[in-house]
Amino acid sequence: MSLKLEEKAISSKQQFEPLIVAFCCNWCSYAGADLAGTSRLNYPANIKIIKVPCSCRVSPNFVLRAFQRGADGVIIAGCHPGDCHYSTGNYFTRRRFTLFANLLEYVGIEREKFKIEWISAAEGNKFATVMNEMLDSINKLGPSRKLRDGRWIRQQ
Amino acid sequence: MSCNCQKNVDSLIPQVAVIDSIRKETADVATFRIITPAGGKSFDFLPGQCAMISIPPIGEAIFSITSSPTEQRFLEFSIKKCGSVTECLHSMEIGSEVGIRGPYGNHFPVNDVLRGRDLLFIAGGIGLAPLRSVINYIMDNRRDYGTVDIIYGARSPEDLVHQEDIMNFWPKQINTKVHLTVDRAVDGWSGHVGFVPSYIKELGLANNKVALVCGPPIMIKLGLQALEQVGFKREQIYTTLELKMKCGVGKCGRCNIGDKYVCKDGPVFRCDELQQLPDEY
Amino acid sequence: MKQVYKRDLERLWQTISEHFELYLPLEQDGKVNFMPWKQGENVNIDRLKTDLSPKNIIFPPTETYLKFRTVNKRLCFESVGGKNDKYVVFGMRPCDAASYSILDKVFLQEPIDRFYEERRTNGIIISLACSEPEETCFCSSFGIAADNPVLGTDIAAWDIGESILWQPKSEKGKKLTGILDNILQDTSEHEIIALERLQQSIREKLAQLPWVDLDLEIISNNMKEMFESKVWEELSKSCLGCGVCTFVCPTCHCFDIQDFGAERNGERFRCWDSCMYSDFTRMAHGNPRKTQTERFRQRFMHKLVYFLNNNGVYACVGCGRCVEKCPVNMNIVKVIKKLGGD
Amino acid sequence: MDKTTVRMQQIALQTLANGEVDVILGWKKGDEWYDSYPVVINDINETAELIWDAFCVNNLSKYLITELKKNLRIGVFLKGCDSLAFNQLVIDNRIDSERVVIFGLPCPGMIDPQKVKHAGLNKGLLKVERTGDKIVFITKEGVKEYIGRSFDYDKCLNCRCPNPVVSKYMLSDAVTRTDEEQYFPDVTEIEKMPLEARYDYWTKQFSKCIKCYACRNICPLCSCETCVFDNIAAGVSSKADADCEQQFFHIIRAYHVAGRCVDCGECSRVCPVGIPLEKLNRKIIKDINQLYGDYTADTDIAKSPPLGTYKVDDFDPFDGSKQGGKK
């Protein structure tokens, strides 16, 4: 049965199951996620990871599109400043998304919904912690339709 | 079936249709045979008319119908992979459902002007698609028309579509000749080599025929010049055009050439009429 | 002829809104536009014309008209367009009302657009004569009478100061007049004289305007000649290629059709589109209108030549919105003047 | 005739005649008092039609991008704000400044025809003349004089750069403004609003959008060959009138000129539905100023644009260990 339910119906259910999109840099954070997995650390299944070559590959378009199409939170994870595989990529990420995060807050989006984290390949632990915290804070915010496309139907 | 479709009220609402078979013509062209879910063809039409095919949620695109109106069992569309809708269509399997609405536009004057006349068909590449509908219609009403010459060219032998028709079926019909040509010589091709416009001149055909032309814009342009050089008048030549269309019913406002809408007043134009229109196609 | 006293207007709107959805020119952040009225809204019937044209009422910026679903691998279409609610628009100007009759020529010609037809038949248009026409008005060049609303009008109205005169022009208009019987008052000789005086004054003001008698005869005899005219290149040089003129225009009606959804579930909508946009005619294999000059030409050729050839009227009502809104002061008046050899 | 207009026509004639430039970008006057429109001329006979008045609001620097593809050398008239955009286009590598001759026009402020209209002064109006803050309305009935800036465009009231920052020929004396405007009061006002109120405010503003893209097309710095919103293949083009699509467009539009916006206010001026777009741009400018040093890229073309560079020790709001006072 591939019938899809109106998302309204989902959010009105008692159980709010947030969806979090994590853009992870291939060299550090994605490896960090791997490490979290192989170390059997728990991180929520609500996190959907999208691998990007570098955190600075992420365009603000991606972030907004994710919110439109069902994400309750978006997180960009990259190497620590100074450790970028391409030397300087994440320095640009830092400037760009500092401004972008401010802009989102300015138009009324909660800080908790959009985050940047620096997670190295060795920080499986941090990966799990960050994701769990993110889920926690999104859960606390509860369901919200900000930036969401009203026509969007989440697949069941 | 748990479907509660409403009655179709507006011309923009498609009907459901099923892909009955897919015939690979070339590397990027396939012919899709489309029927209603209950079997049979979606609607009647005349040769040269078009239909809008919907692939939700990609969108709609307009295609000329390539099967003959005399064919009662299905509609056929020869479609080249070139945009988002066609990409998606090419990835679909037999039995998949699509939307269809139509028929749209005018048609070749098979019931009046063409009757009893000798006919010359000139096609390039995928441009054979709309003409094939006319040719097969004529083959099914063979006695009503005079001789038929078909000049058909493509880049290479592999790019010739409807090989069964052009190689076997049409050449066997009475008073029918098929002249094939390819742009560049290749091993194993014993036929003519050269562009369609120059082939028109080389063939030295009588110029009392009615010519029906379809192909890429440059072939149409040069083909018309060649026809005029061998003595055809513009009143004797018909062509079929294509522009971007969204509604198919002359309202969305983008397929016009001057004050004529290709979807409604076209796609078939007589060349002297076309000459009266602004050069924007 | 009836009349409604201005002190009764609120009550009139209240009564109408009990039976119909009521659109009024509402003021928000300094802009006035036709919007559904609720009690307490800031109504402004004195502003000559709304910032946006009221075409959105019969031709919405986005209209979802089809839903598609896949149930058990079967595709299923459902028609969802149109509008069943009956509605009244109060205070539309004669030019905007006339634009409805122009849009009719597009959408009500065969094959009739059912969604448009539904919206159109469900609406009653109360058209208010323009007591104070402005310098950007040139409706009279298109034969529209600012002092006497006729085209696209169900009820004609005039603001004579103390009251608004009310004259039903169609069956729909008469029906509504019947419903409002207890608010509408009879008129006397006094009001008729006031009306004549108002119409006279409107005509005098119109005669003072700079563009009352644009000569349209001089253009559009020969489509091909017009098309190949040299003026397009010159005029279009400053055009930015935005769509303001097309979207504020009451008669521009080009639309796009797009799908929204995923995995064969979703909806299809049509939405306003503009011939000024570079992707308007872009196809997989090319674009017949590659430059802004060609797109610019298309817009004005459509309004002044193609539409006239096909429908017998110009696709312009002279409302002057494009004149006010164009960021670079390019507009149809300049085009007409230039085509007419200045 | 206005002194500056005379000078303008002279210099245009002179530079065209002596071959210093091939074409001139300027303004001509239409039939109506408010109608000064951009033109490209190459005929010396047309120089006498050039005009400078209080309605030459259009920034001509964006036309340089297309015109420089067709012409070798161009003369262009630029006001203060226009010259900022010009410099930014040079920084963005969109135009070759070597091939441009700039005629600078110190600008006392441009008049908003809508304000004139709302004040009821448009009836029978033939001409408006402005000298400094003195505005003269010449009507069929007579002449009215006003002193002050009540008819200026809102954007001009916030002007911080009335004089061109770059020019070869300056056509009049510099304008002095004594009233130092506070630069970001409107931004601070929104920042102080509660989060939900902010969201509602912006959603309401964005929902007015009719997607005419005038804000984008008028912007001197929105100069991509194909905008992402026109590029079907980019997957973000949607013409649907849905809240989320408007939010998407406006956030991305503002952000795409981050670090390049010169705050000329043209986007807000042309918006037919009155969305206060400059408040988005100014928020970004304010943040850049605070975080990465004063945002004066537009006057110094040697400096890297703030988002085209970085410092190793930039403020890092994402590093937990350094998270401090700033929210």
Short mmCIF file of N, CA and C in Angstrom, two decimals, chain B residues 52-164:
data_model
loop_
_atom_site.label_atom_id
_atom_site.label_comp_id
_atom_site.label_asym_id
_atom_site.label_seq_id
_atom_site.Cartn_x
_atom_site.Cartn_y
_atom_site.Cartn_z
N MET B 52 -1.32 15.64 -25.57
CA MET B 52 -0.52 15.98 -24.40
C MET B 52 -0.37 14.71 -23.55
N ILE B 53 0.85 14.36 -23.28
CA ILE B 53 1.07 13.20 -22.40
C ILE B 53 1.59 13.71 -21.06
N SER B 54 0.96 13.25 -19.98
CA SER B 54 1.34 13.65 -18.62
C SER B 54 2.11 12.55 -17.95
N ILE B 55 3.21 12.94 -17.34
CA ILE B 55 3.93 12.00 -16.49
C ILE B 55 3.98 12.64 -15.10
N PRO B 56 2.96 12.49 -14.28
CA PRO B 56 3.03 13.11 -12.97
C PRO B 56 4.12 12.45 -12.14
N PRO B 57 4.88 13.17 -11.34
CA PRO B 57 4.80 14.61 -11.11
C PRO B 57 5.84 15.39 -11.92
N ILE B 58 6.25 14.88 -13.07
CA ILE B 58 7.24 15.61 -13.86
C ILE B 58 6.58 16.71 -14.67
N GLY B 59 5.49 16.36 -15.34
CA GLY B 59 4.80 17.38 -16.10
C GLY B 59 4.20 16.82 -17.37
N GLU B 60 3.87 17.74 -18.26
CA GLU B 60 3.21 17.36 -19.50
C GLU B 60 4.06 17.80 -20.68
N ALA B 61 3.91 17.10 -21.79
CA ALA B 61 4.55 17.56 -23.01
C ALA B 61 3.67 17.12 -24.17
N ILE B 62 3.78 17.87 -25.26
CA ILE B 62 2.90 17.57 -26.40
C ILE B 62 3.68 16.77 -27.44
N PHE B 63 3.02 15.77 -28.01
CA PHE B 63 3.65 14.92 -29.02
C PHE B 63 2.69 14.71 -30.16
N SER B 64 3.26 14.56 -31.34
CA SER B 64 2.38 14.24 -32.46
C SER B 64 2.09 12.74 -32.44
N ILE B 65 0.90 12.42 -32.89
CA ILE B 65 0.49 11.02 -32.87
C ILE B 65 1.06 10.37 -34.14
N THR B 66 1.72 9.25 -33.96
CA THR B 66 2.43 8.68 -35.10
C THR B 66 1.69 7.49 -35.71
N SER B 67 0.69 6.99 -34.98
CA SER B 67 -0.09 5.89 -35.56
C SER B 67 -1.16 6.47 -36.47
N SER B 68 -1.73 5.62 -37.29
CA SER B 68 -2.74 6.09 -38.24
C SER B 68 -4.10 6.19 -37.55
N PRO B 69 -4.92 7.16 -37.95
CA PRO B 69 -6.28 7.24 -37.41
C PRO B 69 -7.08 5.97 -37.68
N THR B 70 -6.66 5.24 -38.69
CA THR B 70 -7.40 4.02 -39.01
C THR B 70 -7.11 2.91 -38.00
N GLU B 71 -6.09 3.08 -37.22
CA GLU B 71 -5.75 2.08 -36.21
C GLU B 71 -6.68 2.24 -35.01
N GLN B 72 -7.50 1.26 -34.74
CA GLN B 72 -8.50 1.39 -33.69
C GLN B 72 -8.00 0.94 -32.33
N ARG B 73 -6.92 0.15 -32.30
CA ARG B 73 -6.56 -0.51 -31.05
C ARG B 73 -5.72 0.35 -30.12
N PHE B 74 -4.99 1.30 -30.66
CA PHE B 74 -4.05 2.04 -29.81
C PHE B 74 -3.64 3.36 -30.47
N LEU B 75 -2.97 4.17 -29.69
CA LEU B 75 -2.28 5.35 -30.23
C LEU B 75 -0.79 5.08 -30.10
N GLU B 76 -0.02 5.57 -31.08
CA GLU B 76 1.44 5.42 -30.97
C GLU B 76 2.11 6.78 -31.01
N PHE B 77 3.17 6.89 -30.23
CA PHE B 77 3.96 8.11 -30.19
C PHE B 77 5.43 7.73 -30.31
N SER B 78 6.12 8.34 -31.28
CA SER B 78 7.57 8.13 -31.37
C SER B 78 8.24 9.31 -30.69
N ILE B 79 8.97 9.01 -29.64
CA ILE B 79 9.45 10.09 -28.78
C ILE B 79 10.95 10.00 -28.60
N LYS B 80 11.57 11.16 -28.82
CA LYS B 80 13.02 11.25 -28.64
C LYS B 80 13.31 11.75 -27.23
N LYS B 81 14.32 11.16 -26.63
CA LYS B 81 14.71 11.56 -25.29
C LYS B 81 15.42 12.91 -25.37
N CYS B 82 14.80 13.97 -24.85
CA CYS B 82 15.50 15.25 -24.93
C CYS B 82 15.18 16.21 -23.81
N GLY B 83 14.19 15.91 -22.99
CA GLY B 83 13.88 16.82 -21.87
C GLY B 83 13.47 16.00 -20.67
N SER B 84 12.93 16.67 -19.65
CA SER B 84 12.65 15.95 -18.40
C SER B 84 11.50 14.96 -18.56
N VAL B 85 10.44 15.38 -19.28
CA VAL B 85 9.30 14.47 -19.44
C VAL B 85 9.70 13.26 -20.27
N THR B 86 10.42 13.51 -21.36
CA THR B 86 10.77 12.40 -22.24
C THR B 86 11.78 11.46 -21.57
N GLU B 87 12.70 12.03 -20.79
CA GLU B 87 13.65 11.20 -20.02
C GLU B 87 12.87 10.20 -19.17
N CYS B 88 11.89 10.75 -18.46
CA CYS B 88 11.12 9.93 -17.54
C CYS B 88 10.31 8.87 -18.29
N LEU B 89 9.73 9.30 -19.41
CA LEU B 89 8.94 8.38 -20.23
C LEU B 89 9.81 7.20 -20.69
N HIS B 90 11.02 7.51 -21.08
CA HIS B 90 11.92 6.46 -21.56
C HIS B 90 12.31 5.50 -20.46
N SER B 91 12.21 5.95 -19.21
CA SER B 91 12.60 5.05 -18.13
C SER B 91 11.42 4.20 -17.67
N MET B 92 10.25 4.40 -18.27
CA MET B 92 9.06 3.69 -17.78
C MET B 92 8.96 2.30 -18.39
N GLU B 93 8.19 1.48 -17.68
CA GLU B 93 8.05 0.10 -18.12
C GLU B 93 6.68 -0.13 -18.74
N ILE B 94 6.58 -1.24 -19.46
CA ILE B 94 5.28 -1.61 -20.03
C ILE B 94 4.30 -1.82 -18.89
N GLY B 95 3.10 -1.33 -19.07
CA GLY B 95 2.09 -1.45 -18.02
C GLY B 95 1.99 -0.22 -17.15
N SER B 96 2.98 0.69 -17.23
CA SER B 96 2.92 1.91 -16.43
C SER B 96 1.79 2.79 -16.94
N GLU B 97 1.27 3.60 -16.02
CA GLU B 97 0.17 4.48 -16.42
C GLU B 97 0.64 5.91 -16.58
N VAL B 98 0.08 6.56 -17.56
CA VAL B 98 0.38 7.97 -17.81
C VAL B 98 -0.95 8.69 -18.01
N GLY B 99 -0.89 10.00 -18.19
CA GLY B 99 -2.10 10.75 -18.50
C GLY B 99 -2.06 11.16 -19.96
N ILE B 100 -3.22 11.28 -20.56
CA ILE B 100 -3.24 11.73 -21.96
C ILE B 100 -4.45 12.62 -22.15
N ARG B 101 -4.27 13.69 -22.92
CA ARG B 101 -5.41 14.51 -23.32
C ARG B 101 -5.19 14.99 -24.74
N GLY B 102 -6.27 15.17 -25.44
CA GLY B 102 -6.19 15.56 -26.83
C GLY B 102 -7.42 15.10 -27.56
N PRO B 103 -7.45 15.08 -28.87
CA PRO B 103 -6.37 15.52 -29.76
C PRO B 103 -6.38 17.03 -29.92
N TYR B 104 -5.23 17.59 -30.22
CA TYR B 104 -5.11 19.03 -30.36
C TYR B 104 -4.63 19.44 -31.75
N GLY B 105 -5.07 20.60 -32.14
CA GLY B 105 -4.57 21.20 -33.37
C GLY B 105 -5.32 20.77 -34.61
N ASN B 106 -4.84 21.28 -35.73
CA ASN B 106 -5.46 20.92 -37.00
C ASN B 106 -4.74 19.69 -37.56
N HIS B 107 -5.02 19.35 -38.81
CA HIS B 107 -4.47 18.11 -39.36
C HIS B 107 -4.11 18.33 -40.81
N PHE B 108 -3.41 17.39 -41.38
CA PHE B 108 -3.14 17.47 -42.81
C PHE B 108 -4.45 17.26 -43.57
N PRO B 109 -4.64 17.97 -44.66
CA PRO B 109 -5.96 17.94 -45.33
C PRO B 109 -6.18 16.66 -46.12
N VAL B 110 -6.18 15.53 -45.41
CA VAL B 110 -6.26 14.23 -46.10
C VAL B 110 -7.60 14.02 -46.78
N ASN B 111 -8.63 14.71 -46.31
CA ASN B 111 -9.95 14.45 -46.86
C ASN B 111 -10.35 15.39 -47.99
N ASP B 112 -9.55 16.40 -48.23
CA ASP B 112 -9.88 17.27 -49.36
C ASP B 112 -8.68 17.50 -50.28
N VAL B 113 -7.79 18.39 -49.85
CA VAL B 113 -6.70 18.79 -50.73
C VAL B 113 -5.87 17.60 -51.22
N LEU B 114 -5.56 16.69 -50.32
CA LEU B 114 -4.64 15.61 -50.69
C LEU B 114 -5.30 14.53 -51.54
N ARG B 115 -6.61 14.46 -51.48
CA ARG B 115 -7.33 13.41 -52.19
C ARG B 115 -7.03 13.42 -53.69
N GLY B 116 -6.66 12.28 -54.21
CA GLY B 116 -6.42 12.15 -55.64
C GLY B 116 -5.10 12.71 -56.12
N ARG B 117 -4.37 13.35 -55.23
CA ARG B 117 -3.11 13.97 -55.64
C ARG B 117 -1.93 13.02 -55.47
N ASP B 118 -0.86 13.27 -56.24
CA ASP B 118 0.40 12.59 -56.00
C ASP B 118 1.06 13.27 -54.81
N LEU B 119 1.63 12.47 -53.93
CA LEU B 119 2.13 13.02 -52.68
C LEU B 119 3.63 12.80 -52.53
N LEU B 120 4.27 13.80 -51.96
CA LEU B 120 5.70 13.69 -51.66
C LEU B 120 5.90 13.97 -50.18
N PHE B 121 6.41 12.98 -49.48
CA PHE B 121 6.68 13.16 -48.04
C PHE B 121 8.18 13.37 -47.86
N ILE B 122 8.51 14.39 -47.09
CA ILE B 122 9.93 14.66 -46.83
C ILE B 122 10.13 14.72 -45.33
N ALA B 123 10.96 13.83 -44.80
CA ALA B 123 11.13 13.80 -43.36
C ALA B 123 12.60 13.66 -43.00
N GLY B 124 12.95 14.24 -41.87
CA GLY B 124 14.30 14.10 -41.35
C GLY B 124 14.25 13.65 -39.91
N GLY B 125 15.00 12.62 -39.58
CA GLY B 125 15.10 12.15 -38.19
C GLY B 125 13.75 11.79 -37.59
N ILE B 126 13.49 12.34 -36.40
CA ILE B 126 12.25 12.05 -35.69
C ILE B 126 11.05 12.71 -36.39
N GLY B 127 11.34 13.60 -37.36
CA GLY B 127 10.28 14.27 -38.10
C GLY B 127 9.39 13.31 -38.87
N LEU B 128 9.79 12.07 -38.97
CA LEU B 128 8.93 11.09 -39.65
C LEU B 128 7.66 10.82 -38.83
N ALA B 129 7.74 11.07 -37.51
CA ALA B 129 6.63 10.68 -36.63
C ALA B 129 5.27 11.19 -37.08
N PRO B 130 5.08 12.51 -37.27
CA PRO B 130 3.74 12.95 -37.68
C PRO B 130 3.39 12.50 -39.10
N LEU B 131 4.41 12.40 -39.97
CA LEU B 131 4.12 12.02 -41.35
C LEU B 131 3.71 10.55 -41.46
N ARG B 132 4.24 9.74 -40.58
CA ARG B 132 3.91 8.32 -40.61
C ARG B 132 2.41 8.11 -40.42
N SER B 133 1.82 8.98 -39.58
CA SER B 133 0.38 8.89 -39.38
C SER B 133 -0.36 9.12 -40.69
N VAL B 134 0.09 10.10 -41.46
CA VAL B 134 -0.55 10.38 -42.74
C VAL B 134 -0.29 9.24 -43.72
N ILE B 135 0.97 8.80 -43.77
CA ILE B 135 1.33 7.77 -44.76
C ILE B 135 0.51 6.51 -44.51
N ASN B 136 0.43 6.10 -43.27
CA ASN B 136 -0.32 4.87 -42.99
C ASN B 136 -1.81 5.05 -43.23
N TYR B 137 -2.30 6.26 -42.98
CA TYR B 137 -3.70 6.54 -43.26
C TYR B 137 -3.95 6.39 -44.76
N ILE B 138 -3.00 6.88 -45.55
CA ILE B 138 -3.14 6.81 -47.01
C ILE B 138 -3.02 5.37 -47.49
N MET B 139 -2.11 4.63 -46.86
CA MET B 139 -1.95 3.23 -47.24
C MET B 139 -3.25 2.45 -46.99
N ASP B 140 -3.98 2.86 -45.94
CA ASP B 140 -5.25 2.17 -45.64
C ASP B 140 -6.39 2.66 -46.53
N ASN B 141 -6.18 3.79 -47.21
CA ASN B 141 -7.18 4.29 -48.15
C ASN B 141 -6.49 4.53 -49.49
N ARG B 142 -5.74 3.52 -49.92
CA ARG B 142 -4.77 3.71 -50.99
C ARG B 142 -5.40 4.24 -52.27
N ARG B 143 -6.61 3.81 -52.59
CA ARG B 143 -7.19 4.15 -53.88
C ARG B 143 -7.57 5.62 -53.99
N ASP B 144 -7.71 6.29 -52.85
CA ASP B 144 -8.12 7.70 -52.88
C ASP B 144 -6.98 8.65 -53.22
N TYR B 145 -5.78 8.14 -53.28
CA TYR B 145 -4.63 9.03 -53.49
C TYR B 145 -3.78 8.56 -54.65
N GLY B 146 -2.97 9.47 -55.17
CA GLY B 146 -2.10 9.14 -56.29
C GLY B 146 -0.83 8.46 -55.82
N THR B 147 0.27 8.73 -56.53
CA THR B 147 1.53 8.09 -56.17
C THR B 147 2.05 8.68 -54.87
N VAL B 148 2.87 7.89 -54.19
CA VAL B 148 3.47 8.36 -52.94
C VAL B 148 4.98 8.21 -53.03
N ASP B 149 5.70 9.34 -52.82
CA ASP B 149 7.15 9.27 -52.70
C ASP B 149 7.53 9.72 -51.30
N ILE B 150 8.40 8.95 -50.70
CA ILE B 150 8.82 9.30 -49.34
C ILE B 150 10.33 9.49 -49.34
N ILE B 151 10.75 10.73 -49.05
CA ILE B 151 12.18 10.98 -48.89
C ILE B 151 12.45 11.06 -47.40
N TYR B 152 13.31 10.19 -46.92
CA TYR B 152 13.54 10.19 -45.48
C TYR B 152 15.03 10.12 -45.20
N GLY B 153 15.52 11.02 -44.40
CA GLY B 153 16.94 11.04 -44.09
C GLY B 153 17.19 11.10 -42.60
N ALA B 154 18.37 10.62 -42.22
CA ALA B 154 18.78 10.71 -40.82
C ALA B 154 20.30 10.80 -40.80
N ARG B 155 20.85 11.04 -39.61
CA ARG B 155 22.30 11.20 -39.52
C ARG B 155 23.03 9.94 -39.96
N SER B 156 22.53 8.79 -39.47
CA SER B 156 23.18 7.52 -39.81
C SER B 156 22.09 6.47 -39.96
N PRO B 157 22.43 5.31 -40.51
CA PRO B 157 21.40 4.27 -40.65
C PRO B 157 20.77 3.90 -39.31
N GLU B 158 21.54 4.02 -38.23
CA GLU B 158 20.98 3.67 -36.91
C GLU B 158 19.95 4.69 -36.45
N ASP B 159 19.99 5.88 -37.04
CA ASP B 159 19.06 6.92 -36.62
C ASP B 159 17.76 6.93 -37.42
N LEU B 160 17.62 6.01 -38.36
CA LEU B 160 16.37 5.93 -39.11
C LEU B 160 15.33 5.26 -38.22
N VAL B 161 14.18 5.91 -38.06
CA VAL B 161 13.15 5.33 -37.20
C VAL B 161 12.14 4.57 -38.06
N HIS B 162 11.34 3.78 -37.41
CA HIS B 162 10.31 2.97 -38.07
C HIS B 162 10.89 2.16 -39.22
N GLN B 163 11.93 1.41 -38.92
CA GLN B 163 12.64 0.65 -39.96
C GLN B 163 11.73 -0.35 -40.67
N GLU B 164 10.83 -0.96 -39.91
CA GLU B 164 9.92 -1.93 -40.51
C GLU B 164 9.10 -1.27 -41.63
#
